[in-house]
């Protein structure tokens, strides 16, 4: 199964993920960094892939569980 | 293109002189043809900057994204060629000038600010932006057409929105008209730019000192009370945010209205709340407002088959990247119904525009409000007589004379 991996250290708070999949992503009001607000399993896989490639600081990745 | 023709053209380009920046625009909405020609065959080419030094120009979307996301390419202004400046010695960033810093210095400022510009916070500004837009539309409606849409609408809206957000007096833009022009003219002398910056920084510094003494409920006030930032840092941050918030969005509005008045069949797509968000993304993709940005290689980097040497600058051409046929079908056509996701108008990498979510909300409010109020809006002069900002770093229309029919 594919899982979303979030590297908050890399996140630059641009908001591209929130723009792309608003039902999954949000931003922390203090530093703008990504917050995952819901289970990603129900999200549209193609929108999730877009969120990953559009992230300007490569903070998101989709990984297959071993 | 036929194989023979392509080979011939490639041969020609390989042996010719480097391109010379700035390039000459030949059409209203398209990036200069000499670099559009490059995109099919060479994603990165030699270029001569305005100071005579040589470097590289990246034109393909994927190459541009690679350069902007690679930490081996630095944003430090003392290392990179500005493209425009005629002086060779640019000092390192002053405290707070985060756009000219690399991580980790950049990261600290970015995190302090990014929380102020989140998607959610910016969406909450929509009602305030709508109020400002409607006020300006009321004034336009009360005036006798023709009016200059830049002065009446496109320029003041983003200026008032960012001034209110930061807590800068609303007359800031009028007060510094001359300085703002001096800082954004392509051919401004280094002395002229330095003087203009000093005038604005002096004024902002005074404002920040007053806010330090009397805490204010605005962005600058928040930075002063929350962080461990000095007055100088807050002043320089305020300078960057104001500069970023003025001419960019204003010119998307101005040039965008021109594009739509020349193709009015597309206007219903942007006035429809169901499709406005995507329509705005397509205008952001299509309009060549910001020519690009520059990075300096910190070490030798191999990219697209060339070796960029340590110390060399790479200019990335944002408008060409947005016309990449590998990403966007029929890229030189404005089509408000296409998916424009993935455009690079706000850049890429950790420096991607911090105000982009504000710009989006301004544009999603500004375009529909105008066309709803004035359904008969049209150009008051032939398109070839619209004065362009060909001498400014940020492209767009200098004036946009428009008229409409009385109801």
XYZ file of C-alpha atoms in Angstrom:
473
model
C 0.000 0.000 0.000
C 1.197 3.508 -0.818
C 1.728 5.886 2.062
C 2.268 9.616 2.174
C 5.537 10.693 3.742
C 5.861 14.284 4.955
C 9.203 15.938 5.707
C 8.205 19.018 7.707
C 11.836 20.113 7.952
C 11.914 20.630 4.184
C 8.491 22.322 4.018
C 8.647 25.980 2.925
C 4.963 26.703 3.610
C 4.105 27.666 0.025
C 0.651 26.066 0.299
C 0.701 24.174 -3.006
C -0.515 20.957 -1.339
C -3.440 22.778 0.317
C -4.349 24.253 -3.038
C -4.148 20.857 -4.744
C -5.792 18.516 -2.195
C -7.558 20.749 0.359
C -9.386 17.838 1.947
C -6.083 16.279 3.025
C -3.640 19.146 3.586
C -3.654 22.240 5.743
C -1.015 24.661 7.024
C 0.104 25.492 10.535
C -0.881 29.090 11.343
C 2.413 29.742 13.101
C 4.948 28.768 10.456
C 2.846 27.880 7.399
C 4.168 24.326 7.385
C 2.134 21.391 6.153
C -0.373 19.626 8.391
C -2.023 16.382 7.277
C -5.609 16.701 8.439
C -7.211 13.474 7.346
C -6.576 9.927 6.378
C -4.958 9.997 2.951
C -6.299 6.581 1.935
C -9.598 8.056 0.721
C -7.919 10.821 -1.333
C -7.810 10.778 -5.118
C -4.453 9.108 -5.928
C -3.852 11.284 -8.972
C -4.451 14.492 -6.975
C -2.059 13.180 -4.317
C 0.604 12.581 -6.990
C 0.060 16.160 -8.223
C 0.521 17.479 -4.686
C 3.821 15.585 -4.457
C 5.207 16.869 -7.773
C 3.963 20.440 -7.265
C 5.533 20.789 -3.811
C 8.312 23.337 -4.406
C 10.586 22.063 -1.630
C 10.129 18.298 -2.197
C 8.681 17.856 1.288
C 6.127 15.239 0.182
C 6.605 11.754 -1.176
C 4.473 8.670 -1.777
C 6.165 5.464 -0.742
C 5.159 1.859 -1.094
C 5.154 -0.018 2.167
C 7.467 -3.035 2.103
C 10.009 20.314 -37.967
C 11.839 18.243 -40.573
C 14.957 16.477 -39.377
C 17.252 18.293 -41.808
C 15.907 21.681 -40.807
C 16.274 20.847 -37.130
C 19.869 19.719 -37.591
C 20.676 22.862 -39.546
C 19.132 25.058 -36.893
C 20.937 23.238 -34.122
C 24.222 23.638 -35.928
C 23.582 27.326 -36.313
C 22.761 27.816 -32.642
C 25.769 25.827 -31.451
C 28.240 27.981 -33.322
C 26.528 31.346 -32.884
C 27.310 33.993 -30.303
C 25.657 33.739 -26.895
C 22.205 35.301 -26.582
C 22.229 38.805 -25.143
C 20.007 39.752 -22.187
C 17.636 41.588 -21.970
C 15.833 40.146 -24.991
C 13.625 42.048 -27.413
C 9.916 41.365 -27.243
C 8.114 41.102 -30.574
C 4.543 40.327 -29.527
C 2.143 41.521 -26.831
C 1.794 38.298 -24.910
C 4.576 36.004 -26.061
C 8.060 35.739 -24.619
C 10.775 36.961 -27.022
C 10.895 34.780 -30.128
C 14.676 34.274 -29.971
C 14.290 32.291 -26.763
C 11.006 30.622 -27.654
C 12.977 29.132 -30.563
C 15.375 27.564 -28.072
C 12.869 25.585 -26.062
C 12.469 22.731 -28.530
C 16.131 21.982 -28.934
C 18.256 23.331 -26.099
C 16.906 23.527 -22.544
C 19.961 25.496 -21.412
C 22.069 27.888 -23.512
C 24.858 30.438 -23.130
C 23.731 34.014 -22.481
C 25.509 37.344 -22.040
C 24.085 39.429 -19.177
C 23.763 43.227 -19.166
C 27.086 43.634 -17.338
C 28.924 41.772 -20.117
C 29.497 38.598 -18.164
C 28.425 35.265 -19.595
C 26.296 32.609 -17.957
C 23.436 30.289 -18.758
C 19.766 30.616 -19.648
C 17.382 27.752 -18.802
C 14.167 27.701 -20.845
C 12.588 24.263 -20.386
C 10.142 23.834 -17.489
C 11.783 20.688 -16.113
C 15.274 22.227 -16.295
C 14.084 25.390 -14.553
C 12.467 23.373 -11.760
C 15.666 21.354 -11.392
C 17.809 24.489 -11.030
C 15.435 26.179 -8.567
C 15.137 23.091 -6.348
C 18.864 22.200 -6.291
C 20.733 23.493 -3.200
C 23.937 23.597 -5.278
C 22.434 26.681 -6.932
C 22.514 29.681 -4.597
C 20.156 32.655 -4.322
C 22.803 34.802 -2.597
C 22.826 38.114 -4.424
C 26.555 38.721 -3.987
C 27.266 35.479 -5.886
C 24.776 35.686 -8.728
C 24.530 37.989 -11.705
C 21.441 40.143 -11.395
C 20.995 39.971 -15.168
C 20.283 43.681 -15.283
C 22.757 45.520 -13.079
C 25.605 47.353 -14.684
C 27.604 47.267 -11.495
C 29.575 44.155 -10.639
C 29.665 44.491 -6.869
C 26.406 43.701 -5.125
C 26.744 43.412 -1.339
C 25.457 40.370 0.573
C 21.837 40.449 1.792
C 21.151 42.750 4.738
C 19.458 41.175 7.776
C 15.881 40.267 6.816
C 16.468 40.255 3.026
C 15.594 36.583 2.940
C 15.014 36.228 -0.808
C 18.762 36.707 -1.334
C 19.776 34.106 1.250
C 20.204 30.320 1.200
C 19.097 27.856 3.880
C 19.491 27.837 6.842
C 19.492 31.675 7.024
C 16.566 31.819 4.606
C 14.631 29.094 6.446
C 14.343 31.030 9.681
C 12.710 34.028 8.001
C 10.600 31.880 5.691
C 9.010 30.058 8.623
C 8.366 33.307 10.495
C 6.480 34.641 7.461
C 4.852 31.637 5.796
C 2.308 31.338 8.619
C 1.036 34.816 7.731
C 0.390 33.903 4.074
C -1.335 30.512 4.334
C -4.095 29.474 1.937
C -6.636 29.706 4.770
C -5.598 33.167 5.987
C -5.546 34.564 2.465
C -9.010 33.182 1.671
C -10.298 35.047 4.703
C -9.144 38.300 3.044
C -11.483 37.779 0.072
C -14.308 39.904 1.547
C -11.918 42.775 2.323
C -10.450 42.607 -1.185
C -13.947 42.583 -2.661
C -14.794 45.739 -0.723
C -11.706 47.496 -2.076
C -12.509 46.339 -5.625
C -16.137 47.501 -5.412
C -15.081 50.932 -4.081
C -12.836 51.371 -7.109
C -15.537 50.138 -9.482
C -17.987 52.665 -7.965
C -15.503 55.440 -8.638
C -14.954 54.206 -12.198
C -18.705 54.052 -12.832
C -19.061 57.623 -11.601
C -16.334 58.821 -13.965
C -16.731 59.657 -17.630
C -15.185 56.941 -19.856
C -12.592 56.404 -21.162
C -10.536 55.710 -18.024
C -7.086 54.242 -17.542
C -7.796 50.858 -15.958
C -4.259 50.575 -14.554
C -4.589 53.747 -12.512
C -8.269 53.255 -11.645
C -8.224 49.556 -10.747
C -5.280 47.249 -11.496
C -2.570 49.179 -9.632
C -4.394 50.431 -6.506
C -6.078 47.164 -5.496
C -2.969 45.054 -4.803
C -1.210 48.095 -3.323
C -4.029 48.759 -0.829
C -4.390 45.073 0.048
C -0.703 44.565 0.894
C -0.476 47.934 2.671
C -3.474 47.066 4.874
C -2.106 43.588 5.572
C 1.320 44.857 6.623
C -0.015 47.900 8.438
C 1.576 50.476 6.119
C -0.320 53.762 5.508
C -2.504 53.595 2.413
C -0.803 56.530 0.707
C 2.476 54.585 0.567
C 2.215 53.832 -3.148
C 1.490 57.431 -4.186
C 4.160 58.770 -1.857
C 6.816 56.574 -3.456
C 5.664 56.558 -7.080
C 9.037 57.862 -8.272
C 11.059 55.461 -6.131
C 8.994 52.460 -7.206
C 9.592 53.347 -10.870
C 13.333 53.861 -10.276
C 13.665 50.488 -8.606
C 11.857 48.629 -11.372
C 13.258 50.277 -14.519
C 15.562 48.007 -16.521
C 17.976 50.837 -17.306
C 18.033 52.527 -13.877
C 21.584 53.324 -12.788
C 22.898 51.574 -9.674
C 23.132 54.990 -7.937
C 19.506 55.750 -8.757
C 18.366 52.381 -7.413
C 20.376 52.741 -4.218
C 18.932 56.230 -3.604
C 15.350 55.053 -4.216
C 15.836 52.108 -1.865
C 17.311 54.360 0.800
C 14.302 56.727 0.635
C 11.809 53.895 1.026
C 13.854 52.091 3.690
C 14.169 55.315 5.695
C 10.414 55.759 5.694
C 9.707 52.119 6.559
C 12.352 52.172 9.295
C 10.607 55.122 10.915
C 7.266 53.292 10.677
C 8.746 50.161 12.288
C 10.195 52.214 15.166
C 6.746 53.723 15.782
C 5.145 50.276 15.749
C 7.774 49.014 18.195
C 6.774 51.796 20.578
C 3.019 51.340 20.024
C 2.217 47.694 19.198
C -0.101 47.355 16.191
C -2.452 44.538 15.195
C -1.013 43.967 11.727
C 1.681 41.847 10.089
C 4.613 44.148 10.868
C 3.331 44.602 14.426
C 3.059 40.823 14.777
C 6.638 40.307 13.584
C 7.851 42.870 16.116
C 6.037 41.280 19.052
C 6.399 37.541 18.252
C 9.872 37.021 16.885
C 13.330 37.958 18.032
C 13.644 40.230 15.030
C 15.448 43.563 15.100
C 13.911 46.754 13.694
C 16.281 46.478 10.727
C 15.124 42.939 9.948
C 11.428 43.887 10.124
C 12.070 46.959 7.952
C 13.807 44.893 5.273
C 11.129 42.197 5.389
C 8.437 44.872 5.004
C 10.316 46.299 2.024
C 10.398 42.907 0.280
C 6.736 42.128 0.952
C 5.577 45.523 -0.303
C 7.765 45.284 -3.403
C 6.545 41.768 -4.120
C 2.921 42.749 -3.615
C 2.705 45.780 -5.892
C 3.720 45.457 -9.507
C 3.377 41.704 -9.904
C -0.344 41.243 -9.239
C -1.170 44.677 -10.685
C 0.356 43.681 -14.012
C -1.365 40.308 -14.141
C -4.610 42.257 -13.737
C -3.707 44.912 -16.330
C -2.267 42.638 -19.008
C -4.865 39.973 -18.207
C -7.746 42.377 -18.847
C -6.127 43.334 -22.162
C -5.827 39.657 -23.152
C -9.487 39.049 -22.302
C -10.735 42.186 -24.061
C -8.980 40.924 -27.194
C -10.652 37.514 -26.774
C -13.984 38.339 -25.076
C -15.501 34.906 -25.736
C -13.386 33.684 -22.776
C -14.689 36.278 -20.282
C -17.615 34.099 -19.074
C -15.101 31.467 -17.913
C -13.524 33.914 -15.469
C -16.791 35.413 -14.205
C -18.203 31.950 -13.426
C -17.429 31.055 -9.770
C -17.178 27.391 -10.811
C -14.295 28.023 -13.215
C -12.630 31.229 -11.987
C -9.876 29.479 -10.017
C -8.576 27.556 -13.003
C -9.034 30.573 -15.297
C -6.739 32.586 -13.018
C -4.101 29.824 -13.096
C -4.166 29.880 -16.908
C -3.694 33.671 -16.985
C -0.798 33.252 -14.548
C 0.712 30.655 -16.888
C 0.159 32.566 -20.121
C 1.093 36.156 -19.228
C 4.872 36.825 -19.281
C 4.904 39.165 -16.257
C 8.064 38.126 -14.362
C 10.940 37.433 -16.784
C 12.826 35.122 -14.468
C 15.284 34.830 -11.658
C 18.979 33.949 -11.360
C 20.948 31.404 -9.327
C 24.712 30.949 -8.923
C 26.390 27.530 -8.987
C 28.233 26.844 -5.707
C 30.127 23.985 -7.375
C 30.385 22.494 -10.874
C 26.971 21.081 -11.806
C 26.117 18.847 -14.780
C 22.690 19.694 -16.112
C 21.075 18.726 -19.427
C 24.448 17.692 -20.829
C 26.286 20.918 -20.040
C 28.649 21.670 -17.177
C 27.796 24.813 -15.251
C 31.023 25.863 -13.556
C 31.208 26.924 -9.922
C 30.534 30.659 -9.749
C 28.575 30.822 -13.014
C 25.029 32.203 -13.015
C 21.972 30.492 -14.455
C 18.995 32.661 -15.375
C 15.729 30.757 -15.513
C 13.158 32.058 -17.958
C 9.784 31.759 -16.254
C 7.670 32.730 -19.328
C 9.424 30.158 -21.544
C 9.014 27.452 -18.928
C 5.306 28.217 -18.888
C 5.149 27.738 -22.667
C 6.754 24.305 -22.522
C 4.960 22.069 -25.050
C 6.109 19.040 -23.048
C 3.784 20.108 -20.234
C 1.112 22.277 -21.878
C -0.473 21.330 -25.218
C -0.601 24.243 -27.670
C 1.267 26.339 -25.088
C 1.125 29.705 -26.877
C -2.683 29.747 -26.796
C -4.604 31.283 -23.894
C -7.306 28.764 -22.987
C -9.046 29.485 -19.690
C -10.609 26.022 -19.707
C -7.346 24.049 -19.786
C -5.695 22.752 -16.618
C -2.805 25.137 -16.004
C -1.631 23.407 -12.819
C 2.125 23.133 -12.766
C 2.902 26.577 -14.171
C 6.017 28.134 -12.658
C 4.931 31.770 -12.448
C 5.582 31.794 -8.703
C 8.898 29.987 -9.136
C 9.891 26.684 -7.566
C 12.092 25.527 -4.694
C 12.226 26.970 -1.184
C 12.014 30.523 -2.537
C 8.674 29.962 -4.299
C 6.637 33.180 -3.926
C 5.488 33.580 -0.332
C 2.624 35.858 -1.413
C 1.231 33.538 -4.092
C -1.927 32.638 -2.177
C -2.655 36.341 -1.670
C -2.130 37.012 -5.387
C -4.539 34.201 -6.265
C -7.302 35.592 -4.051
C -6.762 39.137 -5.423
C -7.034 37.874 -9.002
C -10.038 35.607 -8.302
C -11.833 38.654 -6.894
C -10.447 41.353 -9.195
C -11.176 39.910 -12.669
C -14.804 38.775 -12.121
C -15.784 41.939 -10.184
C -14.618 44.133 -13.085
C -16.314 42.181 -15.865
C -19.550 41.808 -13.877
C -19.769 45.533 -13.209
C -18.871 46.505 -16.784
C -20.223 43.815 -19.141
C -19.642 46.115 -22.134
C -16.025 46.913 -21.187
C -13.807 47.371 -24.248
C -10.533 48.965 -25.314
C -10.729 52.710 -25.977
C -7.709 52.619 -28.322
C -6.467 50.134 -30.944
C -4.444 47.362 -29.221
C -1.199 48.469 -30.870
C -1.528 51.856 -29.134
C -1.617 50.388 -25.612
C 1.642 51.530 -23.971
C 3.706 48.599 -22.685
C 6.182 48.231 -19.834
C 9.000 47.124 -22.120
C 11.487 49.151 -20.078
C 10.501 47.632 -16.732
C 11.695 44.442 -15.059
C 8.057 43.454 -14.484
C 6.199 43.394 -17.819
C 2.626 44.505 -18.390
C 0.680 47.503 -19.662
C 1.679 50.991 -18.561
C -1.854 52.281 -19.187
C -5.003 50.542 -20.351
C -7.577 53.000 -21.772
C -10.991 51.356 -21.547
C -14.536 52.459 -22.183
C -18.057 51.038 -21.762
C -21.642 51.730 -22.762
C -23.977 53.517 -20.378
C -26.799 51.226 -19.235
